[in-house]
Coordinates of C-alpha atoms and ligand atoms in Angstrom, one line a residue:
M30 CA -5.7 11.9 44.1
T31 CA -3.7 9.2 42.3
F32 CA -6.7 6.8 42.5
S33 CA -8.9 8.9 40.3
L34 CA -6.0 9.6 37.9
R35 CA -5.5 5.9 37.5
L36 CA -9.2 5.5 36.7
M37 CA -8.9 8.1 33.9
A38 CA -5.9 6.6 32.2
A39 CA -6.9 3.5 30.2
T40 CA -4.4 0.6 30.3
L41 CA -3.3 -0.8 26.9
E42 CA -5.2 -4.1 27.4
D43 CA -8.5 -2.1 27.5
I44 CA -7.9 -0.5 24.1
A45 CA -10.2 -2.8 22.0
W46 CA -12.4 -1.7 19.1
N47 CA -16.1 -2.0 19.2
L48 CA -17.4 -3.6 16.0
D49 CA -21.1 -3.7 17.0
P50 CA -22.2 -0.5 15.3
L51 CA -21.3 -2.1 11.9
V52 CA -24.0 -4.8 12.3
D53 CA -26.5 -2.9 14.5
N54 CA -25.4 -4.9 17.6
E55 CA -26.7 -8.1 16.0
G56 CA -23.3 -10.0 15.5
E57 CA -23.2 -12.8 12.9
A58 CA -27.0 -12.6 12.5
G59 CA -26.5 -8.9 11.5
V60 CA -23.9 -10.0 8.9
D61 CA -26.3 -12.5 7.3
R62 CA -29.1 -9.9 7.3
L63 CA -27.0 -7.3 5.5
L64 CA -25.9 -9.9 2.9
A65 CA -29.4 -11.2 2.3
E66 CA -30.6 -7.6 1.7
A67 CA -27.7 -7.0 -0.7
Q68 CA -28.5 -10.2 -2.6
E69 CA -32.1 -9.4 -2.9
R70 CA -31.4 -5.8 -4.0
S71 CA -28.7 -6.8 -6.5
A72 CA -31.0 -9.3 -8.1
A73 CA -33.7 -6.6 -8.4
F74 CA -31.2 -4.2 -9.8
A75 CA -30.0 -6.7 -12.5
E76 CA -33.6 -7.5 -13.3
R77 CA -34.4 -3.8 -13.9
H78 CA -31.2 -2.7 -15.7
Q79 CA -29.3 -5.5 -17.3
G80 CA -29.1 -5.0 -21.1
K81 CA -31.0 -1.7 -20.7
L82 CA -28.4 0.7 -19.4
A83 CA -28.3 2.6 -22.7
E84 CA -32.0 3.5 -22.3
L85 CA -31.6 5.4 -19.0
D86 CA -31.9 9.2 -18.8
G87 CA -29.9 11.3 -16.4
P88 CA -32.3 11.2 -13.4
Q89 CA -32.7 7.4 -13.8
L90 CA -29.0 7.0 -13.9
A91 CA -28.7 9.0 -10.6
E92 CA -31.3 6.7 -9.1
A93 CA -29.5 3.6 -10.2
I94 CA -26.2 4.9 -8.8
A95 CA -27.8 5.6 -5.4
D96 CA -29.1 2.1 -5.5
L97 CA -25.6 0.7 -6.3
Q98 CA -24.0 2.8 -3.5
E99 CA -26.5 1.4 -1.0
I100 CA -25.9 -2.2 -2.1
S101 CA -22.1 -1.6 -1.9
E102 CA -22.5 -0.2 1.7
L103 CA -24.4 -3.3 2.8
V104 CA -21.7 -5.7 1.4
G105 CA -18.9 -3.4 2.7
R106 CA -20.4 -3.3 6.3
A107 CA -20.7 -7.1 6.4
G108 CA -17.2 -7.6 4.9
T109 CA -15.6 -5.1 7.2
Y110 CA -17.2 -6.7 10.3
A111 CA -16.0 -10.2 9.3
M112 CA -12.5 -9.1 8.3
L113 CA -11.9 -7.1 11.5
R114 CA -13.3 -9.8 13.7
F115 CA -11.0 -12.3 12.0
A116 CA -8.0 -9.9 12.3
T117 CA -8.2 -9.8 16.1
N118 CA -8.6 -13.5 16.5
T119 CA -7.5 -15.6 13.5
A120 CA -7.3 -18.8 15.5
D121 CA -11.1 -18.9 16.1
P122 CA -12.5 -21.2 13.4
Q123 CA -15.9 -19.4 13.6
N124 CA -14.2 -16.2 12.5
G125 CA -12.5 -17.9 9.6
A126 CA -15.8 -19.5 8.5
L127 CA -17.7 -16.2 8.8
L128 CA -15.1 -14.5 6.6
Q129 CA -15.3 -17.2 4.0
R130 CA -19.1 -17.1 4.0
V131 CA -19.0 -13.3 3.5
Q132 CA -16.5 -13.5 0.7
E133 CA -18.6 -16.1 -1.2
K134 CA -21.8 -14.2 -0.8
A135 CA -20.2 -10.9 -1.7
T136 CA -18.8 -12.5 -4.9
V137 CA -22.3 -13.5 -5.9
V138 CA -23.5 -9.9 -5.5
E139 CA -20.5 -8.5 -7.4
T140 CA -20.8 -10.9 -10.3
R141 CA -24.4 -10.0 -10.6
L142 CA -23.6 -6.3 -10.9
V143 CA -20.6 -6.6 -13.3
F144 CA -22.8 -5.9 -16.3
F145 CA -23.2 -2.3 -15.1
E146 CA -19.6 -1.3 -15.6
L147 CA -19.3 -3.1 -19.0
E148 CA -22.5 -1.6 -20.4
W149 CA -21.4 1.8 -19.0
A150 CA -18.0 1.6 -20.7
E151 CA -19.8 0.8 -24.0
L152 CA -21.8 4.0 -24.2
D153 CA -20.4 6.7 -26.5
D154 CA -18.7 9.7 -25.1
D155 CA -21.3 12.3 -25.9
R156 CA -24.1 10.4 -24.4
V157 CA -22.0 9.9 -21.2
E158 CA -21.2 13.6 -20.8
T159 CA -24.9 14.4 -21.2
L160 CA -25.9 11.8 -18.6
L161 CA -23.3 13.1 -16.2
Q162 CA -24.9 16.5 -16.1
A163 CA -27.8 15.1 -14.1
D164 CA -28.3 16.1 -10.5
G165 CA -27.6 13.6 -7.8
L166 CA -24.3 12.4 -9.2
D167 CA -21.9 14.5 -7.1
T168 CA -20.5 11.5 -5.3
A169 CA -20.0 9.4 -8.5
R170 CA -19.0 11.5 -11.5
H171 CA -15.3 10.9 -11.2
H172 CA -15.9 7.2 -10.5
L173 CA -18.1 6.9 -13.6
R174 CA -15.6 8.7 -15.8
T175 CA -12.6 6.6 -14.6
I176 CA -14.4 3.3 -15.2
R177 CA -14.4 4.3 -18.9
R178 CA -10.6 4.7 -19.1
Y179 CA -10.3 1.0 -20.1
R180 CA -12.6 1.5 -23.0
P181 CA -9.9 1.5 -25.8
H182 CA -8.5 -1.8 -24.3
L183 CA -11.7 -3.8 -23.8
L184 CA -12.4 -6.8 -26.1
T185 CA -15.9 -8.0 -27.1
E186 CA -18.1 -9.2 -24.4
A187 CA -17.7 -12.8 -25.5
E188 CA -13.9 -12.5 -25.5
E189 CA -13.9 -10.8 -22.1
K190 CA -16.0 -13.6 -20.7
L191 CA -13.6 -16.2 -22.2
M192 CA -10.6 -14.4 -20.9
S193 CA -11.9 -14.2 -17.3
E194 CA -13.1 -17.8 -17.3
K195 CA -9.8 -19.2 -18.7
A196 CA -7.8 -17.0 -16.2
V197 CA -8.9 -19.2 -13.3
T198 CA -7.0 -22.2 -14.7
G199 CA -4.3 -20.0 -16.4
R200 CA -2.8 -16.9 -14.8
D201 CA -4.5 -17.4 -11.4
A202 CA -3.4 -21.0 -11.2
W203 CA 0.2 -20.1 -12.0
T204 CA 0.1 -17.4 -9.4
R205 CA -1.2 -19.7 -6.8
L206 CA 1.4 -22.3 -7.6
F207 CA 4.1 -19.7 -7.1
N208 CA 2.6 -18.6 -3.8
E209 CA 2.3 -22.2 -2.6
L210 CA 6.0 -22.8 -3.5
T211 CA 7.2 -19.7 -1.7
S212 CA 5.1 -20.4 1.3
A213 CA 6.6 -23.8 1.5
I214 CA 10.2 -22.5 1.6
E215 CA 11.8 -23.5 4.8
V216 CA 15.1 -22.1 5.9
D217 CA 17.4 -24.2 7.9
L218 CA 19.5 -21.9 10.1
G219 CA 22.0 -24.0 12.0
G220 CA 19.6 -26.9 12.4
E221 CA 16.6 -24.7 13.3
K222 CA 13.9 -24.7 10.7
M223 CA 11.9 -21.5 10.1
A224 CA 9.7 -19.7 7.6
L225 CA 11.3 -17.5 4.9
D226 CA 10.0 -14.3 6.5
V227 CA 11.3 -15.2 9.9
A228 CA 14.7 -15.9 8.5
L229 CA 14.8 -12.6 6.4
A230 CA 13.9 -10.6 9.6
K231 CA 17.1 -11.9 11.1
L232 CA 19.0 -9.8 8.6
M233 CA 18.3 -6.9 10.9
S234 CA 20.5 -8.5 13.6
S235 CA 23.5 -6.6 14.7
D236 CA 25.6 -9.8 14.6
R237 CA 27.4 -9.9 11.3
E238 CA 28.3 -13.5 11.4
L239 CA 24.6 -14.4 11.9
R240 CA 23.6 -12.2 9.0
A241 CA 26.1 -13.9 6.7
Q242 CA 24.8 -17.3 7.8
V243 CA 21.2 -16.2 7.3
Q244 CA 22.1 -15.1 3.7
Q245 CA 23.7 -18.5 2.9
S246 CA 20.8 -20.4 4.5
V247 CA 18.2 -18.4 2.6
T248 CA 20.1 -18.8 -0.7
D249 CA 20.2 -22.6 0.0
A250 CA 16.5 -22.6 0.8
L251 CA 15.6 -20.8 -2.4
Q252 CA 17.3 -23.4 -4.6
P253 CA 15.0 -26.5 -4.6
T254 CA 12.0 -25.1 -6.5
L255 CA 13.9 -22.2 -8.2
R256 CA 13.6 -23.8 -11.7
T257 CA 9.9 -24.1 -11.3
R258 CA 9.5 -20.6 -9.9
A259 CA 11.5 -19.2 -12.9
F260 CA 9.3 -21.2 -15.2
V261 CA 6.2 -19.7 -13.6
F262 CA 7.6 -16.2 -14.0
N263 CA 8.5 -16.8 -17.6
T264 CA 5.0 -18.2 -18.3
L265 CA 3.3 -15.2 -16.7
M266 CA 5.5 -12.7 -18.6
A267 CA 4.6 -14.5 -21.9
D268 CA 0.9 -14.5 -20.9
K269 CA 1.1 -10.8 -20.1
A270 CA 2.8 -10.1 -23.5
T271 CA -0.2 -11.9 -25.2
D272 CA -2.8 -9.9 -23.2
D273 CA -1.0 -6.6 -23.8
R274 CA -1.0 -7.3 -27.6
L275 CA -4.6 -8.3 -27.7
R276 CA -5.6 -5.3 -25.6
R277 CA -3.4 -2.9 -27.6
Y278 CA -1.2 -1.6 -24.7
P279 CA 1.9 0.1 -26.0
S280 CA 4.2 -1.3 -23.3
W281 CA 4.4 -3.9 -20.5
I282 CA 3.7 -1.2 -17.9
S283 CA 0.9 0.7 -19.6
G284 CA -1.9 -1.3 -18.2
R285 CA -0.7 -0.8 -14.6
N286 CA -0.2 3.0 -15.2
L287 CA -3.8 3.2 -16.5
A288 CA -5.0 1.4 -13.3
N289 CA -3.1 4.0 -11.3
E290 CA -4.5 6.9 -13.3
A291 CA -0.9 7.9 -14.1
S292 CA 0.4 8.6 -17.6
D293 CA 3.2 6.6 -19.1
E294 CA 5.2 9.8 -19.3
S295 CA 4.8 10.8 -15.6
V296 CA 5.9 7.3 -14.6
Q297 CA 8.9 7.4 -16.9
A298 CA 9.8 10.8 -15.5
L299 CA 9.6 9.4 -11.9
V300 CA 11.8 6.4 -12.7
E301 CA 14.4 8.5 -14.5
A302 CA 14.5 11.1 -11.6
V303 CA 15.0 8.3 -9.0
R304 CA 17.7 6.6 -11.1
S305 CA 19.6 9.9 -11.4
A306 CA 19.6 10.2 -7.6
Y307 CA 21.1 6.8 -6.9
D308 CA 24.0 8.6 -5.1
I309 CA 21.6 8.9 -2.1
P310 CA 21.4 5.2 -1.2
Q311 CA 25.1 4.9 -2.1
R312 CA 26.1 7.7 0.3
W313 CA 23.9 6.2 3.0
Y314 CA 25.3 2.7 2.7
R315 CA 28.9 4.1 2.8
L316 CA 28.0 5.9 6.0
K317 CA 26.3 2.8 7.4
A318 CA 29.4 0.7 6.9
R319 CA 31.3 3.2 9.1
L320 CA 28.5 3.1 11.7
L321 CA 28.6 -0.7 11.8
G322 CA 32.4 -0.5 11.9
I323 CA 33.0 -2.4 8.7
D324 CA 34.9 -1.6 5.5
K325 CA 32.2 -2.1 3.0
L326 CA 28.7 -3.5 3.2
V327 CA 27.9 -6.9 1.6
D328 CA 24.3 -7.5 0.5
Y329 CA 23.5 -9.2 3.8
D330 CA 24.5 -6.1 5.8
R331 CA 22.0 -3.7 4.2
M332 CA 19.1 -4.4 6.7
A333 CA 21.4 -4.5 9.8
S334 CA 20.0 -2.3 12.6
V335 CA 22.1 0.7 13.7
A336 CA 19.8 1.2 16.7
S337 CA 21.1 1.9 20.1
A338 CA 19.0 1.1 23.2
D339 CA 15.4 2.1 22.5
E340 CA 13.2 4.4 24.5
S341 CA 9.8 3.2 25.7
F342 CA 6.4 4.9 25.6
D343 CA 3.3 3.7 27.4
W344 CA -0.1 4.0 25.7
D345 CA -1.1 7.3 27.2
E346 CA 2.2 8.9 26.4
A347 CA 1.9 7.7 22.8
K348 CA -1.7 9.0 22.5
Q349 CA -0.7 12.4 24.0
I350 CA 2.3 12.8 21.6
V351 CA 0.2 12.0 18.6
L352 CA -2.7 14.2 19.5
D353 CA -0.4 17.1 20.5
S354 CA 1.5 16.8 17.2
F355 CA -1.7 16.7 15.2
A356 CA -3.2 19.6 17.2
D357 CA -0.1 21.8 16.5
F358 CA -0.9 21.4 12.8
S359 CA -4.7 21.6 12.9
G360 CA -7.6 21.4 15.3
V361 CA -9.7 19.5 12.7
M362 CA -7.0 16.8 12.4
A363 CA -6.6 16.5 16.2
D364 CA -10.4 16.3 16.8
S365 CA -10.8 13.7 14.1
A366 CA -8.0 11.6 15.6
R367 CA -9.3 12.0 19.2
Q368 CA -12.6 10.3 18.1
F369 CA -10.6 7.1 17.4
F370 CA -9.6 7.0 21.1
D371 CA -12.9 8.2 22.6
E372 CA -15.2 6.0 20.5
H373 CA -13.3 2.7 20.5
W374 CA -12.2 2.7 16.9
I375 CA -8.7 1.3 17.8
D376 CA -7.6 -2.1 18.7
A377 CA -4.1 -1.7 20.2
P378 CA -2.6 -4.6 22.3
P379 CA -0.9 -7.7 20.8
R380 CA -2.9 -10.8 21.7
P381 CA -2.5 -14.5 20.8
G382 CA -4.1 -15.2 17.5
K383 CA -4.3 -11.6 16.5
R384 CA -2.9 -10.6 13.0
G385 CA 0.5 -9.1 13.0
G386 CA 1.4 -5.6 11.9
A387 CA -0.9 -2.6 11.8
F388 CA -3.5 -1.2 9.4
C389 CA -6.4 1.2 9.0
S390 CA -9.7 -0.1 7.6
Y391 CA -11.7 2.6 5.8
A392 CA -14.8 0.4 6.5
V393 CA -17.7 2.2 4.7
P394 CA -18.6 5.9 4.7
G395 CA -21.9 5.2 6.4
A396 CA -20.0 3.8 9.4
H397 CA -16.4 5.0 10.4
P398 CA -12.9 3.8 10.0
Y399 CA -11.0 1.5 12.4
V400 CA -7.3 1.2 13.3
M401 CA -5.5 -2.1 14.3
L402 CA -2.1 -2.1 16.0
N403 CA 0.2 -4.4 17.8
Y404 CA 1.4 -1.8 20.3
T405 CA 4.6 -2.8 22.1
S406 CA 5.7 0.5 23.6
R407 CA 8.7 1.1 21.3
R408 CA 9.3 4.5 19.7
R409 CA 8.6 2.8 16.3
D410 CA 5.1 2.0 17.6
V411 CA 4.4 5.6 18.3
L412 CA 5.2 6.4 14.7
T413 CA 3.0 3.5 13.5
L414 CA 0.1 4.9 15.6
A415 CA 0.6 8.3 13.9
H416 CA 0.8 6.6 10.5
E417 CA -2.4 4.6 10.9
L418 CA -4.3 7.6 12.4
G419 CA -3.1 9.6 9.4
H420 CA -4.9 7.1 7.2
G421 CA -7.8 7.1 9.7
V422 CA -8.3 10.9 9.6
H423 CA -8.2 10.7 5.8
A424 CA -10.9 8.0 5.8
A425 CA -13.0 10.0 8.3
L426 CA -12.8 13.3 6.4
A427 CA -13.6 11.7 3.1
R428 CA -16.8 10.0 4.3
P429 CA -19.1 12.6 2.6
R430 CA -17.6 11.5 -0.8
G431 CA -19.6 8.3 -0.6
I432 CA -18.5 4.7 -1.1
F433 CA -17.3 5.0 -4.8
E434 CA -15.0 8.0 -4.0
H435 CA -14.0 7.3 -0.4
H436 CA -10.6 5.8 -1.3
T437 CA -8.0 7.8 -3.1
P438 CA -6.1 6.5 -6.1
L439 CA -3.4 4.1 -5.1
T440 CA -0.6 6.7 -5.6
L441 CA -2.2 9.0 -3.0
S442 CA -3.2 6.4 -0.5
E443 CA -0.1 7.0 1.7
T444 CA -0.2 10.8 1.6
A445 CA -2.0 11.3 4.9
S446 CA -0.2 8.5 6.7
V447 CA 3.2 9.7 5.8
F448 CA 2.1 13.3 6.7
G449 CA 0.8 12.2 10.2
E450 CA 4.0 10.2 10.8
T451 CA 6.2 13.1 9.8
L452 CA 4.4 15.4 12.3
V453 CA 5.1 13.0 15.1
F454 CA 8.6 12.2 13.8
R455 CA 9.6 15.9 14.1
R456 CA 8.3 16.0 17.7
L457 CA 10.2 12.8 18.7
L458 CA 13.3 14.2 17.1
D459 CA 13.0 17.3 19.3
Q460 CA 12.6 15.1 22.3
A461 CA 15.4 12.6 21.6
A462 CA 17.5 12.6 24.8
T463 CA 20.9 11.6 23.4
P464 CA 22.8 11.9 20.1
E465 CA 22.5 8.1 19.7
S466 CA 18.8 8.2 20.1
R467 CA 18.6 11.0 17.5
L468 CA 20.7 9.0 15.1
T469 CA 18.6 5.9 15.4
L470 CA 15.5 7.9 14.6
L471 CA 17.1 9.6 11.6
A472 CA 18.6 6.4 10.3
E473 CA 15.2 4.7 10.4
H474 CA 13.8 7.7 8.5
V475 CA 16.4 7.6 5.7
E476 CA 16.2 3.8 5.4
G477 CA 12.4 4.0 5.2
S478 CA 12.7 6.3 2.2
I479 CA 15.4 4.2 0.6
A480 CA 13.3 1.1 0.9
T481 CA 10.2 2.9 -0.4
V482 CA 11.7 5.0 -3.2
F483 CA 15.0 3.5 -4.4
R484 CA 14.6 -0.1 -3.7
Q485 CA 11.2 -0.2 -5.4
V486 CA 12.5 1.7 -8.5
A487 CA 15.4 -0.8 -8.7
M488 CA 12.8 -3.6 -8.6
N489 CA 10.8 -1.8 -11.3
R490 CA 14.1 -1.7 -13.4
F491 CA 14.4 -5.5 -12.9
E492 CA 10.8 -6.0 -14.1
D493 CA 11.4 -3.8 -17.1
L494 CA 14.6 -5.7 -18.0
A495 CA 12.9 -9.1 -17.5
H496 CA 9.7 -8.3 -19.4
S497 CA 11.6 -6.6 -22.3
A498 CA 14.1 -9.6 -22.5
R499 CA 11.2 -12.1 -22.4
R500 CA 9.6 -10.4 -25.3
S501 CA 12.7 -10.1 -27.4
E502 CA 14.7 -13.2 -26.4
G503 CA 12.1 -15.8 -25.5
E504 CA 12.3 -17.9 -22.3
L505 CA 14.8 -16.7 -19.8
S506 CA 17.2 -19.0 -17.9
I507 CA 17.8 -18.8 -14.2
D508 CA 21.2 -17.5 -15.0
R509 CA 19.8 -14.8 -17.3
L510 CA 17.2 -13.7 -14.7
G511 CA 20.0 -13.6 -12.1
A512 CA 22.1 -11.4 -14.3
L513 CA 19.2 -9.0 -14.8
W514 CA 18.5 -8.9 -11.1
E515 CA 22.1 -8.2 -10.4
Q516 CA 22.3 -5.5 -13.1
S517 CA 19.3 -3.6 -11.6
Q518 CA 20.6 -3.8 -8.0
H519 CA 24.1 -2.9 -9.0
E520 CA 22.9 0.2 -10.8
M521 CA 21.3 1.4 -7.5
L522 CA 24.1 0.4 -5.2
G523 CA 27.2 1.2 -7.3
D524 CA 30.3 0.2 -5.4
S525 CA 28.7 1.0 -2.0
V526 CA 27.5 -2.6 -1.4
E527 CA 29.1 -5.8 -2.6
I528 CA 26.6 -8.1 -4.3
T529 CA 27.6 -11.7 -3.9
D530 CA 26.7 -14.6 -6.3
N531 CA 24.3 -15.9 -3.6
Y532 CA 22.2 -12.8 -4.0
R533 CA 21.4 -13.5 -7.7
C534 CA 18.4 -15.7 -7.0
W535 CA 16.8 -13.3 -4.4
W536 CA 14.3 -12.0 -7.0
S537 CA 12.6 -15.4 -6.8
Y538 CA 10.4 -15.0 -3.7
V539 CA 8.9 -11.5 -4.5
P540 CA 5.2 -12.0 -4.8
H541 CA 4.6 -8.6 -6.6
F542 CA 6.6 -9.7 -9.7
I543 CA 4.1 -12.6 -10.1
G544 CA 0.7 -11.5 -8.9
T545 CA 0.7 -7.7 -9.7
P546 CA 3.3 -7.0 -12.4
G547 CA 4.4 -3.3 -12.5
Y548 CA 3.0 -2.6 -9.1
V549 CA 6.2 -1.7 -7.2
Y550 CA 6.9 1.8 -8.6
A551 CA 3.6 3.0 -7.0
Y552 CA 5.4 2.9 -3.6
A553 CA 8.1 5.3 -4.9
Y554 CA 5.5 7.5 -6.5
G555 CA 3.3 7.7 -3.4
Q556 CA 6.2 8.3 -1.0
L557 CA 7.7 11.2 -3.0
L558 CA 4.3 12.7 -3.5
A559 CA 3.6 12.4 0.3
L560 CA 7.0 13.9 1.2
S561 CA 6.3 16.8 -1.2
V562 CA 2.9 17.5 0.5
Y563 CA 4.8 17.8 3.8
G564 CA 7.4 19.9 2.0
R565 CA 4.6 22.4 1.0
Y566 CA 3.6 22.7 4.7
A567 CA 7.2 23.2 5.7
E568 CA 7.4 26.1 3.2
E569 CA 4.0 27.7 3.7
G570 CA 3.2 27.0 7.3
E571 CA -0.3 28.0 8.6
A572 CA -1.6 28.9 5.1
F573 CA -1.2 25.3 4.0
V574 CA -3.6 23.9 6.6
P575 CA -7.0 24.5 5.0
R576 CA -5.7 23.2 1.6
Y577 CA -4.5 20.0 3.3
I578 CA -7.9 19.4 5.0
E579 CA -9.5 20.0 1.6
L580 CA -7.2 17.5 0.0
L581 CA -8.1 14.8 2.5
S582 CA -11.8 15.6 2.3
A583 CA -11.7 15.2 -1.5
G584 CA -11.0 11.4 -1.0
G585 CA -10.9 9.8 -4.4
S586 CA -13.2 12.2 -6.2
R587 CA -10.5 13.5 -8.6
S588 CA -7.5 12.3 -10.5
P589 CA -4.0 12.2 -8.8
E590 CA -3.0 15.3 -10.7
E591 CA -6.1 17.2 -9.6
L592 CA -5.7 16.1 -6.0
A593 CA -2.1 17.0 -5.9
A594 CA -3.0 20.4 -7.3
I595 CA -5.1 21.1 -4.2
A596 CA -2.0 20.9 -2.2
G597 CA -0.2 23.2 -4.6
L598 CA 1.8 20.5 -6.4
D599 CA 2.2 20.1 -10.1
L600 CA 2.7 16.5 -11.1
T601 CA 3.0 17.4 -14.8
D602 CA 6.0 19.6 -14.0
P603 CA 9.1 17.7 -15.2
G604 CA 11.1 18.9 -12.1
F605 CA 8.5 17.6 -9.6
W606 CA 10.2 14.3 -8.8
A607 CA 13.6 15.9 -8.5
R608 CA 12.3 18.3 -5.9
G609 CA 10.8 15.4 -3.9
L610 CA 14.2 13.7 -4.0
E611 CA 15.8 16.8 -2.6
L612 CA 13.7 16.2 0.5
V613 CA 15.1 12.7 0.8
R614 CA 18.6 14.2 0.4
G615 CA 17.7 16.5 3.3
Q616 CA 16.9 13.5 5.4
L617 CA 20.2 11.9 4.5
G618 CA 22.0 15.2 5.4
A619 CA 20.4 15.2 8.8
A620 CA 21.4 11.6 9.4
E621 CA 25.0 12.3 8.3
E622 CA 25.1 15.2 10.8
A623 CA 23.8 13.0 13.6
A624 CA 26.2 10.3 12.7
A625 CA 29.1 12.7 12.8
A626 CA 28.1 13.7 16.4
T627 CA 28.2 10.1 17.5
L628 CA 31.3 9.1 15.5
N629 CA 33.0 12.0 17.4
E630 CA 34.3 13.8 14.3
Ligands
LIG713 ZN1 0.1 3.1 5.2

């Protein structure tokens, strides 16, 4: 009965998410109703509590928190609906207008409630600990404690207000100028004009001449506003030095570490461990040169694809592989993932006007998460499906933690996605039909780790050199910045990759250096932590499963150290990062073996 079989199998085009439950099937009117309710309740909340937080007793605090959680859910529901509707059709002006409206109204609500965190941070420690004993705070205690970690670095209320108001025409304006300058960069590739991202993607081409030409064209395109972008970077580094001095941060990275709930020592230990394993990227790039049939890689060869012909997977195959891989690990995980398919929480096919890439939206704990993909039937897409469903299962299991502790700290946010992806990666590796297909998969795996661990730490080294130099030497010239960039890249690559003079200005389009200084190491931190979680499973097998489910269910209700401890990992152990790096070394070893098989050695 092929007819009934065909009825059962959904085609890719039908895999669209259903956003109606977010707004009680009321569409835009539902969004406006949610926001109106949030505005009304936030005004009432401010009326009742502003300036009076110190007078609350424990039960009253619990009541206030419940109120805040409900207001956040209202805004979160409206925001999620508008954001997801926009993501699937960015070309419809009605969707853009809705998103803008939601953002403006949400800002009004947030601004009205800012006093709560400020007044909470001002209370003294003893009082806070007494208040936190109250019943009804189970989904907020960690959140309430972490808000207070900025306490030693806060200025007076008048100064804070001045800082945030002046930032609009200061730091924020400089950041926007930088973004506008980089967005306007147009690369002329043999007469064809294209955006910077489009040109950079061509570095993956297997045609070496094209790659060299792309590198030259990108370098040329980076020149015209380079002086201005370097000035913006200099200004923002000086601005940060002033902020750090006023806020009493001991180093340029301390504020970022505090935001990540990571100690300066643990971040230092991570960076040093990765630097002492730079032989891993160097070994890979030497092997890659042989796979590409060239003597030695030049900077423009690093991204080149070593892929042979790709295998293709239709939607139902992908779904089956992912669910089977998850089920082999745990029924809880497979059941949670199956809900995404059964209840229309996934939007899968590429469509005109749809946002590129893939993501998981946690939405709000009162609703359920959503996953967006641009599924094109490549093997890479199956891994992406597993990655996003890993996030999705995490979000679904952590729903009971409530809206303040739903999300994990940034450093753990990729744990479940990398884990889900690794489960499926293992299965695809077992199924790979030819040595070439196996090598492609392993090569992508190693390069993923190199990009997330080593490249980000080298970028962190550049930031460290630049911020330190800006503080001791004053304004840095384009030449000086280029030298620091080269120094940080050369340290990672050694003699495995030739760095040309052209490459010296390639720091100048990276938005993280400008908008979120110090951010990049979090990728390395998160990836090594996530690999280590999988490493525990590889060692312990079955016994690990309940601990993993407990870890995901804990959401963001504990510190990174405490969450990692659930999985049996000790982040305070000085050898922790080195062991994580051994897992990457294992990936490299597997890729080297697969390469030997195809190079006929
Ligand atoms: Zn992710």
